[in-house]
């Protein structure tokens, strides 16, 4: 994910932007419009909880029928997974990698590429988002 307002700035600059407004960045990354609209059509409310990840795991994978939608849906699923982790796992924060991809850094220092995980889930259904969350929450 290229975050245009950060541009091709240095790692130090991106860290400064995150430090200055981490909640604003978290809000931006939590939008996940495509995922939220699909979930709403299926009657699933995304409330940034682990239970909502379990509900997403039960969605019929209609997005796989559209090759153009699939990567975006997976991207949103990864951002949503990251949103749930950041909001519910103490010490977790968003970090932007040099290429512009958002990842979640756990209190342990481990970084989780939630977007890659979301894309894998969208394409194959495994591992389930709730499983990924449980693994991350344990660390």
PDB file of C-alpha atoms in Angstrom:
ATOM      1  CA  UNK A   1       0.000   0.000   0.000  1.00  0.00           C
ATOM      2  CA  UNK A   2       1.455   3.268  -1.051  1.00  0.00           C
ATOM      3  CA  UNK A   3       0.264   5.964   1.299  1.00  0.00           C
ATOM      4  CA  UNK A   4       0.404   9.031  -0.972  1.00  0.00           C
ATOM      5  CA  UNK A   5       0.562  11.678   1.723  1.00  0.00           C
ATOM      6  CA  UNK A   6       3.746  10.064   3.050  1.00  0.00           C
ATOM      7  CA  UNK A   7       5.275   9.895  -0.410  1.00  0.00           C
ATOM      8  CA  UNK A   8       8.753   8.515  -0.868  1.00  0.00           C
ATOM      9  CA  UNK A   9       9.979  10.099   2.310  1.00  0.00           C
ATOM     10  CA  UNK A  10      12.606   8.715   4.611  1.00  0.00           C
ATOM     11  CA  UNK A  11      11.954   6.154   7.309  1.00  0.00           C
ATOM     12  CA  UNK A  12      12.587   8.888   9.871  1.00  0.00           C
ATOM     13  CA  UNK A  13       9.913  11.097   8.295  1.00  0.00           C
ATOM     14  CA  UNK A  14       7.325   8.291   8.189  1.00  0.00           C
ATOM     15  CA  UNK A  15       8.057   7.463  11.823  1.00  0.00           C
ATOM     16  CA  UNK A  16       7.597  11.125  12.726  1.00  0.00           C
ATOM     17  CA  UNK A  17       4.198  11.253  10.983  1.00  0.00           C
ATOM     18  CA  UNK A  18       3.078   8.120  12.814  1.00  0.00           C
ATOM     19  CA  UNK A  19       4.361   9.467  16.115  1.00  0.00           C
ATOM     20  CA  UNK A  20       2.630  12.792  15.554  1.00  0.00           C
ATOM     21  CA  UNK A  21      -0.803  11.326  14.789  1.00  0.00           C
ATOM     22  CA  UNK A  22      -0.909   7.565  15.384  1.00  0.00           C
ATOM     23  CA  UNK A  23      -4.679   7.613  15.974  1.00  0.00           C
ATOM     24  CA  UNK A  24      -5.250   9.498  12.713  1.00  0.00           C
ATOM     25  CA  UNK A  25      -3.175   6.963  10.796  1.00  0.00           C
ATOM     26  CA  UNK A  26      -4.989   4.113  12.562  1.00  0.00           C
ATOM     27  CA  UNK A  27      -8.330   5.669  11.584  1.00  0.00           C
ATOM     28  CA  UNK A  28      -7.236   6.005   7.960  1.00  0.00           C
ATOM     29  CA  UNK A  29      -6.053   2.401   7.819  1.00  0.00           C
ATOM     30  CA  UNK A  30      -9.265   1.137   9.448  1.00  0.00           C
ATOM     31  CA  UNK A  31     -11.588   2.421   6.725  1.00  0.00           C
ATOM     32  CA  UNK A  32     -11.502  -0.814   4.657  1.00  0.00           C
ATOM     33  CA  UNK A  33     -14.456   0.387   2.575  1.00  0.00           C
ATOM     34  CA  UNK A  34     -14.751  -2.607   0.226  1.00  0.00           C
ATOM     35  CA  UNK A  35     -14.604  -5.136   3.064  1.00  0.00           C
ATOM     36  CA  UNK A  36     -17.022  -3.179   5.244  1.00  0.00           C
ATOM     37  CA  UNK A  37     -19.576  -2.807   2.436  1.00  0.00           C
ATOM     38  CA  UNK A  38     -19.416  -6.530   1.567  1.00  0.00           C
ATOM     39  CA  UNK A  39     -19.770  -7.473   5.236  1.00  0.00           C
ATOM     40  CA  UNK A  40     -22.726  -5.101   5.641  1.00  0.00           C
ATOM     41  CA  UNK A  41     -24.456  -6.676   2.619  1.00  0.00           C
ATOM     42  CA  UNK A  42     -24.098 -10.013   4.403  1.00  0.00           C
ATOM     43  CA  UNK A  43     -25.472  -8.576   7.652  1.00  0.00           C
ATOM     44  CA  UNK A  44     -22.121  -8.527   9.456  1.00  0.00           C
ATOM     45  CA  UNK A  45     -21.198  -5.482  11.489  1.00  0.00           C
ATOM     46  CA  UNK A  46     -17.477  -4.893  11.757  1.00  0.00           C
ATOM     47  CA  UNK A  47     -16.912  -3.569  15.271  1.00  0.00           C
ATOM     48  CA  UNK A  48     -13.141  -4.040  15.451  1.00  0.00           C
ATOM     49  CA  UNK A  49     -13.352  -7.155  17.638  1.00  0.00           C
ATOM     50  CA  UNK A  50     -12.045 -10.698  17.354  1.00  0.00           C
ATOM     51  CA  UNK A  51     -15.653 -11.886  17.054  1.00  0.00           C
ATOM     52  CA  UNK A  52     -16.053  -9.849  13.859  1.00  0.00           C
ATOM     53  CA  UNK A  53     -13.023 -11.647  12.391  1.00  0.00           C
ATOM     54  CA  UNK A  54     -14.764 -14.954  13.115  1.00  0.00           C
ATOM     55  CA  UNK A  55     -17.859 -13.662  11.309  1.00  0.00           C
ATOM     56  CA  UNK A  56     -15.754 -12.657   8.289  1.00  0.00           C
ATOM     57  CA  UNK A  57     -14.285 -16.158   8.173  1.00  0.00           C
ATOM     58  CA  UNK A  58     -17.833 -17.443   7.608  1.00  0.00           C
ATOM     59  CA  UNK A  59     -18.592 -15.203   4.613  1.00  0.00           C
ATOM     60  CA  UNK A  60     -19.220 -16.974   1.321  1.00  0.00           C
ATOM     61  CA  UNK A  61     -16.142 -16.072  -0.785  1.00  0.00           C
ATOM     62  CA  UNK A  62     -18.000 -14.343  -3.620  1.00  0.00           C
ATOM     63  CA  UNK A  63     -15.117 -11.890  -4.053  1.00  0.00           C
ATOM     64  CA  UNK A  64     -13.011 -14.699  -5.548  1.00  0.00           C
ATOM     65  CA  UNK A  65     -15.214 -14.613  -8.653  1.00  0.00           C
ATOM     66  CA  UNK A  66     -13.904 -11.148  -9.576  1.00  0.00           C
ATOM     67  CA  UNK A  67     -10.174 -11.083 -10.322  1.00  0.00           C
ATOM     68  CA  UNK A  68     -10.109  -7.281 -10.136  1.00  0.00           C
ATOM     69  CA  UNK A  69     -11.805  -7.150  -6.733  1.00  0.00           C
ATOM     70  CA  UNK A  70      -9.894 -10.021  -5.125  1.00  0.00           C
ATOM     71  CA  UNK A  71      -6.607  -8.208  -4.351  1.00  0.00           C
ATOM     72  CA  UNK A  72      -8.417  -5.120  -3.031  1.00  0.00           C
ATOM     73  CA  UNK A  73     -10.720  -7.207  -0.889  1.00  0.00           C
ATOM     74  CA  UNK A  74      -7.694  -9.056   0.510  1.00  0.00           C
ATOM     75  CA  UNK A  75      -5.922  -5.772   1.138  1.00  0.00           C
ATOM     76  CA  UNK A  76      -8.913  -4.492   3.087  1.00  0.00           C
ATOM     77  CA  UNK A  77      -9.138  -7.776   5.015  1.00  0.00           C
ATOM     78  CA  UNK A  78      -5.504  -7.371   6.035  1.00  0.00           C
ATOM     79  CA  UNK A  79      -6.013  -3.773   7.103  1.00  0.00           C
ATOM     80  CA  UNK A  80      -9.049  -4.810   9.098  1.00  0.00           C
ATOM     81  CA  UNK A  81      -7.107  -7.624  10.780  1.00  0.00           C
ATOM     82  CA  UNK A  82      -4.430  -5.068  11.647  1.00  0.00           C
ATOM     83  CA  UNK A  83      -7.060  -2.674  12.958  1.00  0.00           C
ATOM     84  CA  UNK A  84      -8.456  -5.317  15.306  1.00  0.00           C
ATOM     85  CA  UNK A  85      -4.949  -6.202  16.512  1.00  0.00           C
ATOM     86  CA  UNK A  86      -3.933  -2.570  17.097  1.00  0.00           C
ATOM     87  CA  UNK A  87      -7.161  -1.812  18.940  1.00  0.00           C
ATOM     88  CA  UNK A  88      -7.259  -4.936  21.108  1.00  0.00           C
ATOM     89  CA  UNK A  89      -3.724  -6.244  21.659  1.00  0.00           C
ATOM     90  CA  UNK A  90      -1.838  -4.056  24.139  1.00  0.00           C
ATOM     91  CA  UNK A  91       1.349  -2.514  22.804  1.00  0.00           C
ATOM     92  CA  UNK A  92       0.489  -3.107  19.126  1.00  0.00           C
ATOM     93  CA  UNK A  93       1.027  -0.224  16.716  1.00  0.00           C
ATOM     94  CA  UNK A  94       0.972   0.472  13.003  1.00  0.00           C
ATOM     95  CA  UNK A  95       4.345   0.864  11.303  1.00  0.00           C
ATOM     96  CA  UNK A  96       4.880   1.848   7.667  1.00  0.00           C
ATOM     97  CA  UNK A  97       7.616  -0.116   5.918  1.00  0.00           C
ATOM     98  CA  UNK A  98       9.970   1.733   3.530  1.00  0.00           C
ATOM     99  CA  UNK A  99       7.910   0.647   0.499  1.00  0.00           C
ATOM    100  CA  UNK A 100       4.790   2.193   2.029  1.00  0.00           C
ATOM    101  CA  UNK A 101       3.176  -1.037   3.252  1.00  0.00           C
ATOM    102  CA  UNK A 102       1.522  -0.827   6.666  1.00  0.00           C
ATOM    103  CA  UNK A 103       2.387  -3.602   9.123  1.00  0.00           C
ATOM    104  CA  UNK A 104       1.589  -4.169  12.771  1.00  0.00           C
ATOM    105  CA  UNK A 105       4.404  -4.133  15.310  1.00  0.00           C
ATOM    106  CA  UNK A 106       3.635  -6.107  18.456  1.00  0.00           C
ATOM    107  CA  UNK A 107       4.909  -5.191  21.910  1.00  0.00           C
ATOM    108  CA  UNK A 108       7.490  -7.969  21.497  1.00  0.00           C
ATOM    109  CA  UNK A 109       8.938  -6.143  18.470  1.00  0.00           C
ATOM    110  CA  UNK A 110       7.676  -8.739  15.996  1.00  0.00           C
ATOM    111  CA  UNK A 111       6.222  -7.180  12.855  1.00  0.00           C
ATOM    112  CA  UNK A 112       3.235  -8.802  11.182  1.00  0.00           C
ATOM    113  CA  UNK A 113       2.511  -8.190   7.511  1.00  0.00           C
ATOM    114  CA  UNK A 114      -1.249  -8.169   7.934  1.00  0.00           C
ATOM    115  CA  UNK A 115      -1.905  -7.067   4.348  1.00  0.00           C
ATOM    116  CA  UNK A 116      -0.120 -10.131   2.944  1.00  0.00           C
ATOM    117  CA  UNK A 117      -2.075 -12.282   5.395  1.00  0.00           C
ATOM    118  CA  UNK A 118      -5.339 -10.680   4.296  1.00  0.00           C
ATOM    119  CA  UNK A 119      -4.567 -11.259   0.637  1.00  0.00           C
ATOM    120  CA  UNK A 120      -3.756 -14.907   1.328  1.00  0.00           C
ATOM    121  CA  UNK A 121      -7.007 -15.302   3.264  1.00  0.00           C
ATOM    122  CA  UNK A 122      -9.038 -13.671   0.481  1.00  0.00           C
ATOM    123  CA  UNK A 123      -7.455 -15.895  -2.167  1.00  0.00           C
ATOM    124  CA  UNK A 124      -7.538 -19.226  -0.335  1.00  0.00           C
ATOM    125  CA  UNK A 125      -9.477 -18.869   2.911  1.00  0.00           C
ATOM    126  CA  UNK A 126      -6.515 -19.989   4.964  1.00  0.00           C
ATOM    127  CA  UNK A 127      -5.339 -19.257   7.441  1.00  0.00           C
ATOM    128  CA  UNK A 128      -8.561 -17.850   8.812  1.00  0.00           C
ATOM    129  CA  UNK A 129      -8.466 -14.258  10.032  1.00  0.00           C
ATOM    130  CA  UNK A 130      -9.562 -15.358  13.497  1.00  0.00           C
ATOM    131  CA  UNK A 131      -6.697 -17.887  13.617  1.00  0.00           C
ATOM    132  CA  UNK A 132      -4.203 -15.208  12.638  1.00  0.00           C
ATOM    133  CA  UNK A 133      -5.582 -12.914  15.300  1.00  0.00           C
ATOM    134  CA  UNK A 134      -5.354 -15.632  17.965  1.00  0.00           C
ATOM    135  CA  UNK A 135      -1.726 -16.318  17.011  1.00  0.00           C
ATOM    136  CA  UNK A 136      -0.795 -12.654  17.101  1.00  0.00           C
ATOM    137  CA  UNK A 137      -2.690 -11.981  20.342  1.00  0.00           C
ATOM    138  CA  UNK A 138      -0.761 -14.774  22.086  1.00  0.00           C
ATOM    139  CA  UNK A 139       2.624 -13.165  21.401  1.00  0.00           C
TER     140      UNK A 139
END
